[in-house]
Amino acid sequence: LGITNLKLGDYQTAKELLIRSRIIHERSFGTNHTQTSWSIIRLGEVELLHNNFAEAEKLITPALEVLRNHNHPARHKALELLGDLYIKKIAYLGDKITESELKSYKQEALHCYEEALLIITTHFPKESIYLKEIQSRIAKITPPPVSASDKRL
């Protein structure tokens, strides 16, 4: 239900339900279980939607490590969220962002997206919507290749 409310835009209800889900999963499976991590990642997504970047990162990063330890294919979603977090930071800071912060956040986002792409190409069909989505994210932050005719100018 937490994820349903998240998708419907009812973030407060989603947060409350995801907190309850996290508690239930921790009691049932422990803290290092993929189900527990998934609840935590979705909770991090709610924080990201509220521009609570530090809290979102604090939730998503360790949960991602649990998914990595289990080689769970859903870790692509956590990586996409972390990439989105860095891109959102750039937009949120606007004119206040330094050139080095901009470069760093773009590199972090690209690293997350490229890792997610590797997971998606390994575990999902070529027609997967996940593949199209991650390729779109990568294209938005990477410059287009320079053609031979452009190099001559």
Short mmCIF file of C-alpha atoms in Angstrom, two decimals:
data_model
loop_
_atom_site.label_atom_id
_atom_site.label_comp_id
_atom_site.label_asym_id
_atom_site.label_seq_id
_atom_site.Cartn_x
_atom_site.Cartn_y
_atom_site.Cartn_z
CA LEU A 1 0.00 0.00 0.00
CA GLY A 2 2.89 2.34 0.69
CA ILE A 3 4.11 2.06 -2.89
CA THR A 4 0.58 2.54 -4.23
CA ASN A 5 0.20 5.75 -2.21
CA LEU A 6 3.63 6.85 -3.38
CA LYS A 7 2.58 6.40 -7.02
CA LEU A 8 -0.69 8.24 -6.33
CA GLY A 9 1.23 11.20 -4.89
CA ASP A 10 -0.01 10.78 -1.31
CA TYR A 11 3.49 11.02 0.13
CA GLN A 12 2.54 11.41 3.78
CA THR A 13 0.41 8.26 3.78
CA ALA A 14 3.09 6.48 1.73
CA LYS A 15 5.74 7.45 4.27
CA GLU A 16 3.64 6.24 7.21
CA LEU A 17 2.89 2.92 5.50
CA LEU A 18 6.49 2.41 4.39
CA ILE A 19 7.73 3.03 7.93
CA ARG A 20 5.29 0.39 9.16
CA SER A 21 6.40 -1.95 6.37
CA ARG A 22 10.04 -1.44 7.31
CA ILE A 23 9.33 -2.30 10.95
CA ILE A 24 7.39 -5.43 9.97
CA HIS A 25 10.12 -6.55 7.56
CA GLU A 26 12.87 -5.91 10.11
CA ARG A 27 11.02 -7.97 12.71
CA SER A 28 10.21 -10.77 10.25
CA PHE A 29 13.39 -10.97 8.18
CA GLY A 30 16.05 -8.87 9.92
CA THR A 31 17.86 -5.77 8.75
CA ASN A 32 19.97 -7.44 6.06
CA HIS A 33 17.12 -8.90 4.02
CA THR A 34 16.14 -7.78 0.53
CA GLN A 35 12.48 -7.22 1.54
CA THR A 36 13.58 -4.93 4.37
CA SER A 37 15.93 -3.09 2.01
CA TRP A 38 13.18 -2.60 -0.52
CA SER A 39 10.96 -0.90 2.09
CA ILE A 40 13.86 1.34 3.08
CA ILE A 41 14.65 2.25 -0.54
CA ARG A 42 11.03 3.25 -1.13
CA LEU A 43 11.12 5.30 2.06
CA GLY A 44 14.23 6.99 0.65
CA GLU A 45 12.29 7.70 -2.52
CA VAL A 46 9.67 9.59 -0.49
CA GLU A 47 12.44 11.64 1.12
CA LEU A 48 13.92 12.36 -2.31
CA LEU A 49 10.55 13.59 -3.57
CA HIS A 50 10.57 16.05 -0.65
CA ASN A 51 14.13 17.20 -1.53
CA ASN A 52 15.43 15.72 1.73
CA PHE A 53 18.62 14.68 -0.03
CA ALA A 54 20.71 13.75 3.01
CA GLU A 55 17.95 11.59 4.50
CA ALA A 56 17.22 9.95 1.14
CA GLU A 57 20.87 9.10 0.64
CA LYS A 58 21.18 7.86 4.23
CA LEU A 59 18.30 5.44 3.62
CA ILE A 60 19.04 4.30 0.07
CA THR A 61 22.82 3.76 0.26
CA PRO A 62 22.96 1.05 2.97
CA ALA A 63 19.85 -0.65 1.57
CA LEU A 64 21.56 -0.76 -1.82
CA GLU A 65 24.54 -2.50 -0.21
CA VAL A 66 22.24 -5.25 1.10
CA LEU A 67 20.84 -5.74 -2.41
CA ARG A 68 24.39 -5.82 -3.81
CA ASN A 69 25.40 -8.44 -1.25
CA HIS A 70 22.50 -10.60 -2.44
CA ASN A 71 23.17 -9.78 -6.11
CA HIS A 72 19.52 -8.78 -6.32
CA PRO A 73 18.49 -7.41 -9.74
CA ALA A 74 16.18 -4.81 -8.17
CA ARG A 75 19.26 -2.90 -7.07
CA HIS A 76 18.97 -1.08 -10.39
CA LYS A 77 16.06 0.89 -8.89
CA ALA A 78 18.15 2.01 -5.91
CA LEU A 79 20.94 3.07 -8.26
CA GLU A 80 18.50 5.02 -10.42
CA LEU A 81 17.18 6.79 -7.33
CA LEU A 82 20.70 7.71 -6.22
CA GLY A 83 21.46 9.00 -9.71
CA ASP A 84 18.23 10.99 -9.64
CA LEU A 85 19.22 12.35 -6.23
CA TYR A 86 22.44 13.84 -7.65
CA ILE A 87 20.60 15.30 -10.64
CA LYS A 88 17.93 16.78 -8.35
CA LYS A 89 20.66 18.35 -6.20
CA ILE A 90 21.98 20.14 -9.28
CA ALA A 91 18.54 21.53 -10.09
CA TYR A 92 17.81 22.38 -6.45
CA LEU A 93 21.05 24.31 -5.97
CA GLY A 94 20.60 26.20 -9.25
CA ASP A 95 22.94 29.19 -9.47
CA LYS A 96 24.44 28.39 -6.06
CA ILE A 97 26.20 25.27 -7.32
CA THR A 98 29.93 25.46 -7.89
CA GLU A 99 31.56 24.12 -11.03
CA SER A 100 33.27 21.35 -9.05
CA GLU A 101 29.97 20.35 -7.37
CA LEU A 102 28.25 20.27 -10.75
CA LYS A 103 30.95 18.03 -12.21
CA SER A 104 30.98 15.78 -9.14
CA TYR A 105 27.20 15.34 -9.01
CA LYS A 106 27.04 14.59 -12.75
CA GLN A 107 29.83 12.02 -12.40
CA GLU A 108 28.08 10.38 -9.42
CA ALA A 109 24.78 10.28 -11.30
CA LEU A 110 26.42 8.83 -14.40
CA HIS A 111 28.22 6.19 -12.31
CA CYS A 112 24.90 5.14 -10.71
CA TYR A 113 23.07 5.09 -14.04
CA GLU A 114 25.82 3.10 -15.77
CA GLU A 115 25.84 0.50 -13.00
CA ALA A 116 22.04 0.29 -13.26
CA LEU A 117 22.37 -0.12 -17.04
CA LEU A 118 24.73 -3.07 -16.57
CA ILE A 119 22.25 -4.74 -14.22
CA ILE A 120 19.33 -4.10 -16.55
CA THR A 121 21.10 -5.43 -19.64
CA THR A 122 22.12 -8.53 -17.69
CA HIS A 123 18.80 -9.34 -16.00
CA PHE A 124 16.04 -7.90 -18.19
CA PRO A 125 14.90 -8.36 -21.81
CA LYS A 126 16.17 -5.99 -24.50
CA GLU A 127 12.64 -4.56 -24.87
CA SER A 128 12.43 -3.71 -21.16
CA ILE A 129 11.06 -0.30 -20.23
CA TYR A 130 13.82 -0.17 -17.61
CA LEU A 131 16.40 -0.18 -20.39
CA LYS A 132 14.76 2.70 -22.23
CA GLU A 133 14.40 4.71 -19.02
CA ILE A 134 18.02 4.32 -17.95
CA GLN A 135 19.32 5.08 -21.44
CA SER A 136 17.24 8.25 -21.41
CA ARG A 137 18.71 9.29 -18.06
CA ILE A 138 22.24 8.69 -19.31
CA ALA A 139 21.60 10.61 -22.54
CA LYS A 140 20.40 13.65 -20.58
CA ILE A 141 23.70 14.05 -18.72
CA THR A 142 26.24 12.99 -21.34
CA PRO A 143 27.23 15.23 -24.21
CA PRO A 144 26.46 13.92 -27.69
CA PRO A 145 29.44 12.40 -29.49
CA VAL A 146 31.40 14.72 -31.75
CA SER A 147 31.11 13.69 -35.39
CA ALA A 148 34.06 13.74 -37.81
CA SER A 149 32.56 16.73 -39.64
CA ASP A 150 32.29 18.70 -36.37
CA LYS A 151 35.97 18.04 -35.59
CA ARG A 152 37.06 19.73 -38.83
CA LEU A 153 35.35 23.01 -37.91
#
